[in-house]
CSV table of N, CA, C and O in Angstrom, one decimal:
chain,number,residue,atom,x,y,z
A,112,UNK,N,0.8,-1.2,0.0
A,112,UNK,CA,0.0,0.0,0.0
A,112,UNK,C,0.9,1.3,0.0
A,112,UNK,O,0.6,2.2,-0.7
A,113,UNK,N,2.0,1.2,0.8
A,113,UNK,CA,2.8,2.4,0.8
A,113,UNK,C,3.4,2.8,-0.5
A,113,UNK,O,3.6,4.0,-0.8
A,114,UNK,N,3.6,1.8,-1.4
A,114,UNK,CA,4.1,2.1,-2.7
A,114,UNK,C,3.2,2.9,-3.6
A,114,UNK,O,3.7,3.6,-4.5
A,115,UNK,N,1.9,3.0,-3.3
A,115,UNK,CA,1.0,3.7,-4.2
A,115,UNK,C,0.6,5.1,-3.5
A,115,UNK,O,-0.1,5.8,-4.2
A,116,UNK,N,1.1,5.3,-2.4
A,116,UNK,CA,0.8,6.6,-1.7
A,116,UNK,C,1.6,7.7,-2.4
A,116,UNK,O,2.8,7.6,-2.7
A,117,UNK,N,0.9,8.9,-2.6
A,117,UNK,CA,1.5,9.9,-3.5
A,117,UNK,C,2.6,10.7,-2.8
A,117,UNK,O,3.5,11.1,-3.5
A,118,UNK,N,2.6,10.9,-1.5
A,118,UNK,CA,3.6,11.7,-0.9
A,118,UNK,C,3.9,11.2,0.6
A,118,UNK,O,3.2,10.3,1.1
A,119,UNK,N,4.8,11.9,1.2
A,119,UNK,CA,5.2,11.5,2.6
A,119,UNK,C,4.1,11.7,3.6
A,119,UNK,O,3.9,11.0,4.5
A,120,UNK,N,3.2,12.8,3.4
A,120,UNK,CA,2.1,13.0,4.3
A,120,UNK,C,1.1,11.9,4.2
A,120,UNK,O,0.6,11.4,5.3
A,121,UNK,N,0.8,11.4,3.0
A,121,UNK,CA,-0.1,10.2,2.9
A,121,UNK,C,0.5,9.0,3.6
A,121,UNK,O,-0.2,8.2,4.2
A,122,UNK,N,1.8,8.8,3.4
A,122,UNK,CA,2.4,7.6,4.0
A,122,UNK,C,2.4,7.7,5.5
A,122,UNK,O,2.1,6.8,6.2
A,123,UNK,N,2.6,9.0,6.0
A,123,UNK,CA,2.6,9.2,7.5
A,123,UNK,C,1.2,9.0,8.0
A,123,UNK,O,1.0,8.3,9.0
A,124,UNK,N,0.2,9.4,7.3
A,124,UNK,CA,-1.2,9.2,7.7
A,124,UNK,C,-1.5,7.7,7.8
A,124,UNK,O,-2.1,7.3,8.7
A,125,UNK,N,-1.1,7.0,6.8
A,125,UNK,CA,-1.3,5.5,6.8
A,125,UNK,C,-0.6,4.9,7.9
A,125,UNK,O,-1.2,4.1,8.7
A,126,UNK,N,0.7,5.2,8.1
A,126,UNK,CA,1.4,4.6,9.2
A,126,UNK,C,0.9,5.0,10.6
A,126,UNK,O,0.8,4.1,11.5
A,127,UNK,N,0.4,6.2,10.8
A,127,UNK,CA,-0.1,6.6,12.0
A,127,UNK,C,-1.4,5.9,12.3
A,127,UNK,O,-1.6,5.5,13.5
A,128,UNK,N,-2.3,5.8,11.3
A,128,UNK,CA,-3.5,5.0,11.5
A,128,UNK,C,-3.2,3.6,11.9
A,128,UNK,O,-3.9,3.0,12.8
A,129,UNK,N,-2.3,3.0,11.2
A,129,UNK,CA,-2.0,1.6,11.4
A,129,UNK,C,-1.4,1.3,12.8
A,129,UNK,O,-1.7,0.4,13.5
A,130,UNK,N,-0.5,2.2,13.2
A,130,UNK,CA,0.3,2.0,14.4
A,130,UNK,C,-0.4,2.5,15.7
A,130,UNK,O,-0.1,1.9,16.8
A,131,UNK,N,-1.3,3.4,15.6
A,131,UNK,CA,-1.9,4.0,16.8
A,131,UNK,C,-3.4,3.7,16.9
A,131,UNK,O,-3.9,3.9,18.0
A,132,UNK,N,-4.0,3.2,15.9
A,132,UNK,CA,-5.5,3.0,15.8
A,132,UNK,C,-6.2,4.3,16.0
A,132,UNK,O,-7.4,4.3,16.5
A,133,UNK,N,-5.6,5.4,15.7
A,133,UNK,CA,-6.3,6.7,15.8
A,133,UNK,C,-7.3,6.8,14.7
A,133,UNK,O,-7.2,6.2,13.6
A,134,UNK,N,-8.4,7.5,14.9
A,134,UNK,CA,-9.5,7.7,13.9
A,134,UNK,C,-9.1,8.8,13.0
A,134,UNK,O,-8.3,9.7,13.4
A,135,UNK,N,-9.6,8.8,11.8
A,135,UNK,CA,-9.3,9.9,10.9
A,135,UNK,C,-9.6,11.3,11.4
A,135,UNK,O,-8.9,12.2,11.3
A,136,UNK,N,-10.7,11.4,12.1
A,136,UNK,CA,-11.1,12.6,12.7
A,136,UNK,C,-10.1,13.1,13.7
A,136,UNK,O,-9.8,14.3,13.9
A,137,UNK,N,-9.5,12.2,14.5
A,137,UNK,CA,-8.4,12.5,15.4
A,137,UNK,C,-7.2,13.0,14.7
A,137,UNK,O,-6.5,13.9,15.1
A,138,UNK,N,-6.8,12.3,13.6
A,138,UNK,CA,-5.6,12.6,12.9
A,138,UNK,C,-5.8,14.0,12.2
A,138,UNK,O,-4.8,14.7,12.1
A,139,UNK,N,-6.9,14.3,11.6
A,139,UNK,CA,-7.1,15.5,10.9
A,139,UNK,C,-7.3,16.7,11.8
A,139,UNK,O,-7.2,17.9,11.3
A,140,UNK,N,-7.4,16.5,13.1
A,140,UNK,CA,-7.5,17.7,14.0
A,140,UNK,C,-6.1,17.8,14.8
A,140,UNK,O,-6.0,18.7,15.6
A,141,UNK,N,-5.2,16.9,14.5
A,141,UNK,CA,-3.9,16.9,15.1
A,141,UNK,C,-3.0,18.1,14.6
A,141,UNK,O,-2.9,18.4,13.5
A,142,UNK,N,-2.4,18.7,15.6
A,142,UNK,CA,-1.4,19.8,15.3
A,142,UNK,C,0.0,19.4,15.7
A,142,UNK,O,0.1,18.5,16.6
A,143,UNK,N,1.0,20.0,15.1
A,143,UNK,CA,2.3,19.6,15.5
A,143,UNK,C,2.6,19.7,16.9
A,143,UNK,O,3.4,18.9,17.5
A,144,UNK,N,2.0,20.7,17.6
A,144,UNK,CA,2.3,20.9,19.0
A,144,UNK,C,1.7,19.8,19.9
A,144,UNK,O,2.0,19.7,21.1
A,145,UNK,N,0.8,18.9,19.3
A,145,UNK,CA,0.2,17.8,20.0
A,145,UNK,C,1.1,16.6,20.1
A,145,UNK,O,0.8,15.6,20.7
A,146,UNK,N,2.2,16.7,19.3
A,146,UNK,CA,3.2,15.5,19.3
A,146,UNK,C,4.3,15.8,20.2
A,146,UNK,O,5.1,16.8,20.0
A,147,UNK,N,4.5,15.0,21.2
A,147,UNK,CA,5.6,15.1,22.2
A,147,UNK,C,6.6,14.1,21.9
A,147,UNK,O,6.5,12.9,22.2
A,148,UNK,N,7.7,14.6,21.2
A,148,UNK,CA,8.8,13.7,20.7
A,148,UNK,C,9.6,13.1,21.9
A,148,UNK,O,10.0,12.0,21.9
A,149,UNK,N,9.8,13.9,22.9
A,149,UNK,CA,10.6,13.5,24.1
A,149,UNK,C,9.9,12.4,24.8
A,149,UNK,O,10.6,11.4,25.2
A,150,UNK,N,8.6,12.4,25.0
A,150,UNK,CA,7.9,11.4,25.7
A,150,UNK,C,7.2,10.4,24.8
A,150,UNK,O,6.5,9.5,25.3
A,151,UNK,N,7.4,10.5,23.5
A,151,UNK,CA,6.9,9.6,22.5
A,151,UNK,C,5.4,9.4,22.6
A,151,UNK,O,4.9,8.3,22.6
A,152,UNK,N,4.7,10.5,22.7
A,152,UNK,CA,3.3,10.4,22.7
A,152,UNK,C,2.6,11.5,21.9
A,152,UNK,O,3.2,12.5,21.5
A,153,UNK,N,1.4,11.2,21.5
A,153,UNK,CA,0.5,12.1,20.8
A,153,UNK,C,-0.6,12.5,21.8
A,153,UNK,O,-1.2,11.6,22.3
A,154,UNK,N,-0.9,13.7,22.0
A,154,UNK,CA,-2.0,14.2,22.8
A,154,UNK,C,-3.2,14.5,22.0
A,154,UNK,O,-3.1,15.3,21.1
A,155,UNK,N,-4.3,13.8,22.3
A,155,UNK,CA,-5.5,14.1,21.6
A,155,UNK,C,-6.5,14.8,22.5
A,155,UNK,O,-6.8,14.4,23.6
A,156,UNK,N,-6.9,16.0,22.0
A,156,UNK,CA,-7.8,16.8,22.8
A,156,UNK,C,-9.3,16.4,22.8
A,156,UNK,O,-10.0,16.5,23.7
A,157,UNK,N,-9.7,15.8,21.6
A,157,UNK,CA,-11.0,15.3,21.5
A,157,UNK,C,-11.0,13.9,20.9
A,157,UNK,O,-10.8,13.7,19.7
A,158,UNK,N,-11.3,12.9,21.7
A,158,UNK,CA,-11.4,11.5,21.2
A,158,UNK,C,-12.9,11.2,21.0
A,158,UNK,O,-13.8,12.0,21.2
A,159,UNK,N,-13.1,10.0,20.6
A,159,UNK,CA,-14.5,9.5,20.3
A,159,UNK,C,-15.3,9.6,21.5
A,159,UNK,O,-16.5,9.9,21.4
A,160,UNK,N,-14.8,9.3,22.7
A,160,UNK,CA,-15.5,9.4,23.9
A,160,UNK,C,-15.7,10.8,24.5
A,160,UNK,O,-16.4,11.0,25.4
A,161,UNK,N,-15.0,11.8,23.8
A,161,UNK,CA,-15.1,13.1,24.3
A,161,UNK,C,-14.1,13.5,25.3
A,161,UNK,O,-14.0,14.6,25.8
A,162,UNK,N,-13.3,12.5,25.7
A,162,UNK,CA,-12.2,12.7,26.7
A,162,UNK,C,-10.9,12.9,26.0
A,162,UNK,O,-10.6,12.4,24.9
A,163,UNK,N,-10.0,13.6,26.7
A,163,UNK,CA,-8.6,13.7,26.2
A,163,UNK,C,-7.9,12.4,26.5
A,163,UNK,O,-8.2,11.7,27.4
A,164,UNK,N,-6.9,12.1,25.6
A,164,UNK,CA,-6.1,10.9,25.8
A,164,UNK,C,-4.7,11.1,25.2
A,164,UNK,O,-4.5,11.9,24.3
A,165,UNK,N,-3.8,10.2,25.6
A,165,UNK,CA,-2.5,10.2,25.1
A,165,UNK,C,-2.3,8.9,24.4
A,165,UNK,O,-2.7,7.8,24.8
A,166,UNK,N,-1.6,8.9,23.2
A,166,UNK,CA,-1.4,7.8,22.4
A,166,UNK,C,0.2,7.6,22.3
A,166,UNK,O,0.8,8.5,21.9
A,167,UNK,N,0.7,6.4,22.7
A,167,UNK,CA,2.1,6.2,22.5
A,167,UNK,C,2.5,6.0,21.0
A,167,UNK,O,1.7,5.5,20.3
A,168,UNK,N,3.7,6.4,20.7
A,168,UNK,CA,4.2,6.3,19.3
A,168,UNK,C,5.4,5.4,19.3
A,168,UNK,O,6.3,5.5,20.2
A,169,UNK,N,5.6,4.6,18.2
A,169,UNK,CA,6.7,3.8,18.1
A,169,UNK,C,8.0,4.6,17.6
A,169,UNK,O,7.9,5.7,17.2
A,170,UNK,N,9.1,3.9,17.6
A,170,UNK,CA,10.3,4.5,17.2
A,170,UNK,C,10.3,4.9,15.7
A,170,UNK,O,10.7,6.0,15.3
A,171,UNK,N,9.6,4.0,14.9
A,171,UNK,CA,9.5,4.3,13.5
A,171,UNK,C,8.6,5.6,13.2
A,171,UNK,O,9.0,6.5,12.5
A,172,UNK,N,7.5,5.6,13.9
A,172,UNK,CA,6.6,6.8,13.8
A,172,UNK,C,7.3,8.0,14.3
A,172,UNK,O,7.1,9.1,13.8
A,173,UNK,N,8.0,7.9,15.4
A,173,UNK,CA,8.7,9.0,16.0
A,173,UNK,C,9.7,9.6,15.0
A,173,UNK,O,9.7,10.8,14.8
A,174,UNK,N,10.4,8.8,14.3
A,174,UNK,CA,11.4,9.3,13.3
A,174,UNK,C,10.7,10.0,12.1
A,174,UNK,O,11.1,11.0,11.6
A,175,UNK,N,9.5,9.5,11.7
A,175,UNK,CA,8.7,10.1,10.6
A,175,UNK,C,8.1,11.4,11.0
A,175,UNK,O,7.9,12.3,10.2
A,176,UNK,N,7.8,11.6,12.3
A,176,UNK,CA,7.2,12.9,12.7
A,176,UNK,C,8.2,14.0,13.1
A,176,UNK,O,7.8,15.1,13.3
A,177,UNK,N,9.4,13.6,13.2
A,177,UNK,CA,10.4,14.6,13.6
A,177,UNK,C,10.4,15.9,12.7
A,177,UNK,O,10.5,17.0,13.2
A,178,UNK,N,10.3,15.7,11.4
A,178,UNK,CA,10.3,16.8,10.5
A,178,UNK,C,9.1,17.7,10.7
A,178,UNK,O,9.2,18.9,10.3
A,179,UNK,N,8.0,17.2,11.2
A,179,UNK,CA,6.9,18.1,11.4
A,179,UNK,C,7.0,19.1,12.5
A,179,UNK,O,6.4,20.1,12.5
A,180,UNK,N,7.9,18.8,13.5
A,180,UNK,CA,8.0,19.7,14.7
A,180,UNK,C,8.7,21.0,14.3
A,180,UNK,O,8.6,22.0,15.1
A,181,UNK,N,9.3,21.1,13.2
A,181,UNK,CA,9.9,22.4,12.8
A,181,UNK,C,8.8,23.5,12.6
A,181,UNK,O,9.1,24.6,12.7
A,182,UNK,N,7.6,23.0,12.2
A,182,UNK,CA,6.6,24.0,12.0
A,182,UNK,C,5.5,23.9,13.1
A,182,UNK,O,4.7,23.0,13.1
A,183,UNK,N,5.6,24.8,14.0
A,183,UNK,CA,4.7,24.7,15.2
A,183,UNK,C,3.3,25.2,14.8
A,183,UNK,O,3.1,26.1,13.9
A,184,UNK,N,2.3,24.7,15.5
A,184,UNK,CA,0.9,25.2,15.4
A,184,UNK,C,0.4,25.0,14.0
A,184,UNK,O,-0.4,25.8,13.5
A,185,UNK,N,0.8,24.0,13.4
A,185,UNK,CA,0.4,23.7,12.0
A,185,UNK,C,-0.4,22.4,12.0
A,185,UNK,O,0.1,21.4,12.7
A,186,UNK,N,-1.5,22.3,11.3
A,186,UNK,CA,-2.2,21.0,11.2
A,186,UNK,C,-1.2,20.0,10.5
A,186,UNK,O,-0.5,20.3,9.6
A,187,UNK,N,-1.2,18.8,11.1
A,187,UNK,CA,-0.3,17.8,10.6
A,187,UNK,C,-0.8,17.3,9.2
A,187,UNK,O,-0.1,17.2,8.3
A,188,UNK,N,-2.1,17.1,9.1
A,188,UNK,CA,-2.8,16.7,7.9
A,188,UNK,C,-3.9,17.7,7.5
A,188,UNK,O,-4.6,18.2,8.4
A,189,UNK,N,-4.0,17.9,6.3
A,189,UNK,CA,-5.1,18.8,5.8
A,189,UNK,C,-6.1,18.0,5.0
A,189,UNK,O,-5.7,17.2,4.1
A,190,UNK,N,-7.3,18.2,5.2
A,190,UNK,CA,-8.4,17.5,4.5
A,190,UNK,C,-8.6,18.3,3.2
A,190,UNK,O,-8.9,19.5,3.2
A,191,UNK,N,-8.5,17.6,2.1
A,191,UNK,CA,-8.7,18.2,0.8
A,191,UNK,C,-9.7,17.5,0.0
A,191,UNK,O,-10.1,16.4,0.4
A,192,UNK,N,-10.2,18.1,-1.0
A,192,UNK,CA,-11.3,17.5,-1.8
A,192,UNK,C,-10.8,16.1,-2.3
A,192,UNK,O,-9.6,16.0,-2.7
A,193,UNK,N,-11.7,15.2,-2.3
A,193,UNK,CA,-11.4,13.8,-2.8
A,193,UNK,C,-11.1,12.9,-1.7
A,193,UNK,O,-10.9,11.7,-1.9
A,194,UNK,N,-11.0,13.4,-0.4
A,194,UNK,CA,-10.7,12.5,0.7
A,194,UNK,C,-12.0,12.1,1.4
A,194,UNK,O,-12.9,12.8,1.5
């Protein structure tokens, strides 16, 4: 599946969904400031249950998200037409 993904963001979206079991709605509301690289967690402000939660991230996902931290307060994924 990764071989047909158009860009790094799509591959990251796929890997994040696979490794964390996060919902698309959680991933599309994720901002770079919600990713804590030091503690290897993602902080979700609004989950399905309406409660906040933290999601652990693997070493592989950690490496892929490092480049996102350079841009603070930016949506990690953008919802565009066709999704």
